[in-house]
Short mmCIF file of C-alpha atoms and ligand atoms in Angstrom, two decimals:
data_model
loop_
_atom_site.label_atom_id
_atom_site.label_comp_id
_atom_site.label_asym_id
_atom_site.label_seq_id
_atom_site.Cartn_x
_atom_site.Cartn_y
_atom_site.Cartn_z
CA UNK H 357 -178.74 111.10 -1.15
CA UNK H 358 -176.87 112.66 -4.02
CA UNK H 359 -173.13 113.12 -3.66
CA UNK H 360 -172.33 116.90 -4.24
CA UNK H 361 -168.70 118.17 -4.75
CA UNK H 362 -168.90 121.62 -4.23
CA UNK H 363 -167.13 121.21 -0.73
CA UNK H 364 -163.93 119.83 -2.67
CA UNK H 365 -163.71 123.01 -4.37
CA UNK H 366 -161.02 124.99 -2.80
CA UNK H 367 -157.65 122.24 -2.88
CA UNK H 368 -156.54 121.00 -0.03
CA UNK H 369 -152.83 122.13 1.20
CA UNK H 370 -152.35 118.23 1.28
CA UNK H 371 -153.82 117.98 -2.50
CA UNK H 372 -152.41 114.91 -3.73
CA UNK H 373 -150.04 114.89 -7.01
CA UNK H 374 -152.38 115.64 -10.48
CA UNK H 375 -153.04 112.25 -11.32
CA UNK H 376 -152.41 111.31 -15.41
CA UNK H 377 -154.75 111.41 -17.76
CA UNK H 378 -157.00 108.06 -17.84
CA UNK H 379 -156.07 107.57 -21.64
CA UNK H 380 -152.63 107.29 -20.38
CA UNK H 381 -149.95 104.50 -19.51
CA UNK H 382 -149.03 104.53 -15.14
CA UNK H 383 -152.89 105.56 -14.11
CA UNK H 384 -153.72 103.72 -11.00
CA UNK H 385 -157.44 102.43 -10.76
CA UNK H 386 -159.12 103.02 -7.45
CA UNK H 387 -162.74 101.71 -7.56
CA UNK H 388 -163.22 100.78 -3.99
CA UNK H 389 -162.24 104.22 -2.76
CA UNK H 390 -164.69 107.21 -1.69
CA UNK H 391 -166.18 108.69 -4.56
CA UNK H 392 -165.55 111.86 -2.92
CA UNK H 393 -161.87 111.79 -2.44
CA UNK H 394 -161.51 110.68 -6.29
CA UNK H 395 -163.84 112.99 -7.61
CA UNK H 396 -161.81 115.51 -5.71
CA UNK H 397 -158.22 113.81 -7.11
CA UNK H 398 -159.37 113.70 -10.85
CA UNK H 399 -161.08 117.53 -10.93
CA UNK H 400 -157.69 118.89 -10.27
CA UNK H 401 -156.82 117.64 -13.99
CA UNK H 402 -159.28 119.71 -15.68
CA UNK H 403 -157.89 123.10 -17.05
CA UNK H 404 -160.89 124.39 -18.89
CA UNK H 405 -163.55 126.23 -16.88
CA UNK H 406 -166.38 125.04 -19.13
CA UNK H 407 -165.27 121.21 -19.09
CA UNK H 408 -164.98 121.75 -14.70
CA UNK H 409 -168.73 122.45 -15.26
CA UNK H 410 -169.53 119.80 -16.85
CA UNK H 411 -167.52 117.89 -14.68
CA UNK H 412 -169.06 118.81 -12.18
CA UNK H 413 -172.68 118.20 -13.13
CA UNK H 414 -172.28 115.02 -13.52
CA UNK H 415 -170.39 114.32 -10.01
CA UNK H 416 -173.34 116.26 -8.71
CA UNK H 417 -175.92 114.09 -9.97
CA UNK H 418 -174.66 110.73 -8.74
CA UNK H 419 -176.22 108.80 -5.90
CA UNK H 420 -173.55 108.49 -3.32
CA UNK H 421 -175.53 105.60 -1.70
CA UNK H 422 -176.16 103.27 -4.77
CA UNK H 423 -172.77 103.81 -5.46
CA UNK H 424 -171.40 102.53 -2.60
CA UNK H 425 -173.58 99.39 -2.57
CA UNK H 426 -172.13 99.25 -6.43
CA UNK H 427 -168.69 99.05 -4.60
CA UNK H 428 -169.68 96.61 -1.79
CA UNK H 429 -171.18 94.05 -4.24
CA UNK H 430 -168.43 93.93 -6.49
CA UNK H 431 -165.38 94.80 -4.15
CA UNK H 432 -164.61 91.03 -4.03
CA UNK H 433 -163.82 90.96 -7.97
CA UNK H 434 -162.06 94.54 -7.75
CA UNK H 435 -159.86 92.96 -5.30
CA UNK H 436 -159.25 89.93 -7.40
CA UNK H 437 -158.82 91.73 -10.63
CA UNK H 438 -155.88 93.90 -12.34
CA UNK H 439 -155.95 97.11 -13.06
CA UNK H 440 -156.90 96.86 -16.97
CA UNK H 441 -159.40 94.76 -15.93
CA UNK H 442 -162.72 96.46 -16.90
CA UNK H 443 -163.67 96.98 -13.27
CA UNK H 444 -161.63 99.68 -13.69
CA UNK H 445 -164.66 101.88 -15.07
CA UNK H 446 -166.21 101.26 -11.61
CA UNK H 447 -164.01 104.33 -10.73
CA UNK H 448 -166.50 106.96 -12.05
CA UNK H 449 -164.16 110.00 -11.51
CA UNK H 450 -160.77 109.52 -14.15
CA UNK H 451 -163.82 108.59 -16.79
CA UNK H 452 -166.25 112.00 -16.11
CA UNK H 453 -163.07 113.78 -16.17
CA UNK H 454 -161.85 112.11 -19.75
CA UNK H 455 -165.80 112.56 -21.02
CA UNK H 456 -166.25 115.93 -19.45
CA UNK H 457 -163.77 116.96 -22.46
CA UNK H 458 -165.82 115.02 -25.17
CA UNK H 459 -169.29 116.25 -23.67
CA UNK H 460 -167.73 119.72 -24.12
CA UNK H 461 -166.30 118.98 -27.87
CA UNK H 462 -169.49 117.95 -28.26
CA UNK H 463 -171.17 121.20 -26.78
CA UNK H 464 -173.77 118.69 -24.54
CA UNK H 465 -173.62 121.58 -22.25
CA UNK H 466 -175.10 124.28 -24.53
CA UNK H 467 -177.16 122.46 -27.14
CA UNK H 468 -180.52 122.19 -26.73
CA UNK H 469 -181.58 118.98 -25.58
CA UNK H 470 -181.22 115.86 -27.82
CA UNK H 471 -181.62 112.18 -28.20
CA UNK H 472 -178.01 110.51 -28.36
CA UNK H 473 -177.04 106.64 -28.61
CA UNK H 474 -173.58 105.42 -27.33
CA UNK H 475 -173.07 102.21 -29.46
CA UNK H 476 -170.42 100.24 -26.58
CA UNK H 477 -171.27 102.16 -24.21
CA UNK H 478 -169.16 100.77 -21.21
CA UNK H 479 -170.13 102.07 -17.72
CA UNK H 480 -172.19 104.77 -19.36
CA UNK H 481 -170.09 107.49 -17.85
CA UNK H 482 -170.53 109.55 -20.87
CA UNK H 483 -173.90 109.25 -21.51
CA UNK H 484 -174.14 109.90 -17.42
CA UNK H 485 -172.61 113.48 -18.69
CA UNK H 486 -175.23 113.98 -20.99
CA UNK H 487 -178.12 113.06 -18.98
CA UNK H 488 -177.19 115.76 -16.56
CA UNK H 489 -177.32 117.98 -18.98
CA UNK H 490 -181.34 117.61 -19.79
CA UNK H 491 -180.33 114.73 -23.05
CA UNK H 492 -182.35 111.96 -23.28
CA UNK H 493 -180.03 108.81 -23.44
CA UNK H 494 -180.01 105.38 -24.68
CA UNK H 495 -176.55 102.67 -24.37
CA UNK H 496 -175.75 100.07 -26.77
CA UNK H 497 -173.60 97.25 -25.59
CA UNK H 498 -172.96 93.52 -25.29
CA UNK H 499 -174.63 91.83 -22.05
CA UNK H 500 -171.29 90.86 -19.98
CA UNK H 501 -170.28 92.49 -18.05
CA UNK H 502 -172.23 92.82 -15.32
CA UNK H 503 -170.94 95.88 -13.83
CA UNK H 504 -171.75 97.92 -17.14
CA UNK H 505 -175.46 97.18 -16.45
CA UNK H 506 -175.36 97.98 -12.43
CA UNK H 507 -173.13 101.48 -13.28
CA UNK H 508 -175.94 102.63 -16.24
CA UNK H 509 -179.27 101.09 -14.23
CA UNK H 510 -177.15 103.71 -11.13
CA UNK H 511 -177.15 106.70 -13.70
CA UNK H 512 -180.70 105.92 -14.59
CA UNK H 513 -179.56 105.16 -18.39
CA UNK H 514 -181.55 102.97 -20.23
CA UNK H 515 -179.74 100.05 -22.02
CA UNK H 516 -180.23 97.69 -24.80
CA UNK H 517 -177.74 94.67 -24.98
CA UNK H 518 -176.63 93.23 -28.22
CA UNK H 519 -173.28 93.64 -30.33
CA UNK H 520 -171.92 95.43 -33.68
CA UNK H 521 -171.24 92.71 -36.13
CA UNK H 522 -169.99 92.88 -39.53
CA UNK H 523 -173.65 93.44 -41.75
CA UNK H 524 -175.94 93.03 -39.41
CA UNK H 525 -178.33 95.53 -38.52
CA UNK H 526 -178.81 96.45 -34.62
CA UNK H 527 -182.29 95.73 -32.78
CA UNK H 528 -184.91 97.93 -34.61
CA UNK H 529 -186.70 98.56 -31.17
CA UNK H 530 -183.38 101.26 -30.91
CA UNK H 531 -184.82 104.07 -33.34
CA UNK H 532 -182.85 107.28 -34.45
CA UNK H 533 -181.23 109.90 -32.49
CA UNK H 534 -180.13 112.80 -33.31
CA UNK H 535 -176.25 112.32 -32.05
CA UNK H 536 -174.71 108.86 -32.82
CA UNK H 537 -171.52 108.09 -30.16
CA UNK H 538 -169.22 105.19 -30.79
CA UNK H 539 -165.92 106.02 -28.37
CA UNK H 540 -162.74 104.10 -27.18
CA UNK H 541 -164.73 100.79 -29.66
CA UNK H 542 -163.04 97.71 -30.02
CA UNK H 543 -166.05 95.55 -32.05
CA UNK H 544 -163.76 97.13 -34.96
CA UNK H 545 -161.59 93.49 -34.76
CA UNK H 546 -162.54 90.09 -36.36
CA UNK H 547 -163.79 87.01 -34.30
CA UNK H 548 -160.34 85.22 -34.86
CA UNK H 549 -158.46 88.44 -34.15
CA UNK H 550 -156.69 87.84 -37.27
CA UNK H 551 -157.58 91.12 -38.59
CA UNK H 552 -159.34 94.61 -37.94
CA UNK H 553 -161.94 96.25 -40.08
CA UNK H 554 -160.97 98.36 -42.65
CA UNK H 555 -162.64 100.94 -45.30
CA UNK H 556 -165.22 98.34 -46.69
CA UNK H 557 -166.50 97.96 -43.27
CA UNK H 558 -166.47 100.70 -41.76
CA UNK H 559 -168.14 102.65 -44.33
CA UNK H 560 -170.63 99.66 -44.36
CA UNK H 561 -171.47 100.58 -40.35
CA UNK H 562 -171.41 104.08 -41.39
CA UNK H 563 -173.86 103.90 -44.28
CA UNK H 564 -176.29 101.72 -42.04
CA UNK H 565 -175.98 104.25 -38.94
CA UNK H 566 -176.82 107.24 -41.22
CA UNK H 567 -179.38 105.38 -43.53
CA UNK H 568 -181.22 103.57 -40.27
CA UNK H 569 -180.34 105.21 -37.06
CA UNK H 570 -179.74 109.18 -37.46
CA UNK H 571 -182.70 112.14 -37.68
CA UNK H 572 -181.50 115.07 -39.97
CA UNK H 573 -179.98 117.40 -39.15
CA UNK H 574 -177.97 115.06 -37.24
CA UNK H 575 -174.60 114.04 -35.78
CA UNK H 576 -172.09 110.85 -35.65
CA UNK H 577 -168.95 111.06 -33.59
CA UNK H 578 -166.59 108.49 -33.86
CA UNK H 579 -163.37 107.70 -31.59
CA UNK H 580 -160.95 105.50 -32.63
CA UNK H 581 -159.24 102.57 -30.20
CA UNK H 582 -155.71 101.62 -30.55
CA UNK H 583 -155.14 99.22 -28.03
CA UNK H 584 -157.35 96.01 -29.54
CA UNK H 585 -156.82 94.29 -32.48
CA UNK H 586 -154.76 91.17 -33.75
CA UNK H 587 -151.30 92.29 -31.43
CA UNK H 588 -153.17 94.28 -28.76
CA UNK H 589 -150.58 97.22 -29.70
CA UNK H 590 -152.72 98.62 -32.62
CA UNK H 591 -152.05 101.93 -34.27
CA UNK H 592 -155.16 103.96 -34.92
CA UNK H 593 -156.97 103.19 -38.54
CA UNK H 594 -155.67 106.37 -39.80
CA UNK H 595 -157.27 105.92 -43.39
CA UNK H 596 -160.80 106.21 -41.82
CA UNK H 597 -159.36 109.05 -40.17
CA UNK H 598 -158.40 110.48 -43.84
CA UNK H 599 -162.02 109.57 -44.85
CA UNK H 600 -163.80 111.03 -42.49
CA UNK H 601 -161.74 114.92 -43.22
CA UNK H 602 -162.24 114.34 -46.78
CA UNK H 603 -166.10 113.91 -46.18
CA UNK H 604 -166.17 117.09 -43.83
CA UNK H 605 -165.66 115.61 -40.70
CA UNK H 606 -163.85 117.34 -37.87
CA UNK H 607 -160.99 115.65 -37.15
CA UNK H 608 -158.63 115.72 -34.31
CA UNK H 609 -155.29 113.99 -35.14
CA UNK H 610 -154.19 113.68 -31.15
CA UNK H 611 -157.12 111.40 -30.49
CA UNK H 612 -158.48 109.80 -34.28
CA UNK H 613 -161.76 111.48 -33.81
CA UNK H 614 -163.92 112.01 -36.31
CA UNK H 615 -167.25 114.08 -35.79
CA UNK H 616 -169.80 114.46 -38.56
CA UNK H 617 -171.87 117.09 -38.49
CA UNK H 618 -174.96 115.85 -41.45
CA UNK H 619 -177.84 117.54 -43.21
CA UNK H 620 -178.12 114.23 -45.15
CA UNK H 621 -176.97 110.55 -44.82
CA UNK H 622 -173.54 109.80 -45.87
CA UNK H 623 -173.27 107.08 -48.04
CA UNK H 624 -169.69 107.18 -48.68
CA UNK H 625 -170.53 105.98 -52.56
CA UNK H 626 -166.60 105.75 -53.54
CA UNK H 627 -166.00 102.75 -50.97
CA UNK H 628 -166.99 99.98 -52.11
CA UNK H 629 -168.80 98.96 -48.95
CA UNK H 630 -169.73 95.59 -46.67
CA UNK H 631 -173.45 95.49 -47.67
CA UNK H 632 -175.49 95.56 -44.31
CA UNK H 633 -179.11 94.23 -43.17
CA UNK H 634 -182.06 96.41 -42.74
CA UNK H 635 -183.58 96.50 -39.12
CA UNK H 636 -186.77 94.51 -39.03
CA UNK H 637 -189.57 96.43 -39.29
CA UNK H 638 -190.81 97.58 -35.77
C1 SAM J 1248 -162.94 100.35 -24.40
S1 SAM J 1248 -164.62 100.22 -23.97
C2 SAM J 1248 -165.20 101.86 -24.29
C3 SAM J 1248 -166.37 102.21 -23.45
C4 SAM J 1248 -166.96 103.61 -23.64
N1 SAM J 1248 -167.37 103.83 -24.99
C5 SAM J 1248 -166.00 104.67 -23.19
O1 SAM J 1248 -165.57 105.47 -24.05
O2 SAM J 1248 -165.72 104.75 -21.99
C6 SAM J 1248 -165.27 99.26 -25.33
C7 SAM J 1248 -166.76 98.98 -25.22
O3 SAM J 1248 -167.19 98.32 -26.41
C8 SAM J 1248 -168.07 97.27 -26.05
N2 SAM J 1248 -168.11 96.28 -27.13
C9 SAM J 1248 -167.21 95.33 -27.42
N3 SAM J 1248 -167.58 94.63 -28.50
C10 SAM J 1248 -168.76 95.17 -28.90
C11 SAM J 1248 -169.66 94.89 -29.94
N4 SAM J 1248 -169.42 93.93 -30.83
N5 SAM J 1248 -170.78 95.63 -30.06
C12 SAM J 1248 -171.04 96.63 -29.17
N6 SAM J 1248 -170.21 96.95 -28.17
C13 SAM J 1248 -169.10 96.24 -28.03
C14 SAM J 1248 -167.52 96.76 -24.74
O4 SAM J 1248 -168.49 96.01 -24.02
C15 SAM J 1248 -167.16 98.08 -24.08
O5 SAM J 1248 -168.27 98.64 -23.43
#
């Protein structure tokens, strides 16, 4: 049975107070609730007409029944867990709501369809989005936890588990795509937490991605994280930030994004980058 939300459409005279943005200090997790009700709660957020769409694509396309066996089989660790523990992503809705507005940045809703890779992909909910909308999909991310694979094997998102590290090239059997995602990262800080990447390797990820990973005409968006790092109250790397504009990037200062829009790899020649690995030949 797929879940469909077009019954939520008119609000409620008992419509609940807009809940915050999920990027935002004070919002409350609810993962064991009806998908319904918070798929209901979190489209009340969305402004923009196109991003509702989108929005509500992807509510549309989600198996109300796997999800709720999703909920039963992890309901015990929701229940023992805080709210910034990553169980959080179990509730779908505040995360299609904060993708809806990325999908639509990234016009998934009116470009024909394309092959895109979300390197730390979490529970998938953005490549969910872009599945909906006719993309073909693969995630990227470490193997724990388990919830991440349960959520994408639900959206019917293929995944391949392994990590980012500094120089060394991902699994070859992961090809190119034409629209590289990396969004809300964190593999950006050192194994000791001493320290977080800077221009040397970054640009060294960058140069690999484009040289390894991207078809031509192609695209790499990147969103910056500012809660990991050595104090857990990081600022965003602005100088990548600065990087990225000077190479003809768009930029969006409210959020450190950084989307490249390439006819050719970047290779970033001024920086004198972390030298990474080839993939092994297929
Ligand atoms: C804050 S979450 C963001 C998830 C998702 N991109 C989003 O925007 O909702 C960070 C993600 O990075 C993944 N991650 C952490 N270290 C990683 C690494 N070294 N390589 C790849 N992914 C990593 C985590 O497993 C998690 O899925």
């Amino acid at each position: 049975m797929v879940f469909g939300v077009s019954g939520f459409r008119k609000l409620r005279k008992d419509q609940p107070e807009k809940p915050p943005r999920p990027d935002k200090d004070g919002v409350i997790y609810k993962p064991l609730e009806p998908l319904g009700e918070r798929l209901q709660a979190w489209r009340t957020v969305i402004e923009d007409a196109r991003q509702m769409a989108i929005y509500d694509r992807v509510a549309e396309s989600v198996d109300a029944e796997r999800y709720v066996a999703l909920q039963e089989k992890y309901a015990a660790q929701i229940r023992e867990n805080e709210q910034r523990a990553t169980t959080k992503y179990i509730d779908l809705a505040p995360w299609f709501m904060i993708h809806s507005r990325l999908a639509r940045l990234l016009d998934l809703d009116r470009r024909p369809p394309c092959s895109i890779l979300d390197i730390g992909s979490g529970g998938g909910q953005f490549l969910a989005i872009a599945k909906a909308h006719g993309h073909q999909t693969l995630a990227f991310d470490m193997p724990e936890p388990d919830h991440y694979r349960d959520l994408l094997a639900l959206f019917g998102i293929d995944r391949v588990e392994g990590a980012v590290e500094l120089g060394k090239p991902l699994p070859a059997a992961i090809g190119k795509f034409d629209l590289i995602v990396i969004n809300g990262q964190v593999f950006d800080v050192f194994k000791d937490r001493s320290k977080r990447w800077k221009l040397p390797e970054w640009a060294g990820l960058i140069r690999y991605l484009c040289a390894h990973h991207l078809n031509y005409p192609g695209e790499l968006f990147i969103g910056l994280n500012k809660s990991d790092g050595p104090t857990g109250t990081e600022e965003f790397y602005w100088p990548l930030v600065d990087l990225a504009e000077k190479h003809g990037a768009t930029v969006d200062r409210k959020y450190a994004t950084m989307d490249f829009k390439l006819e050719h790899p970047l290779t970033l020649d001024e920086i004198d980058a972390v030298e990474w690995g080839s993939p092994s030949p297929r």
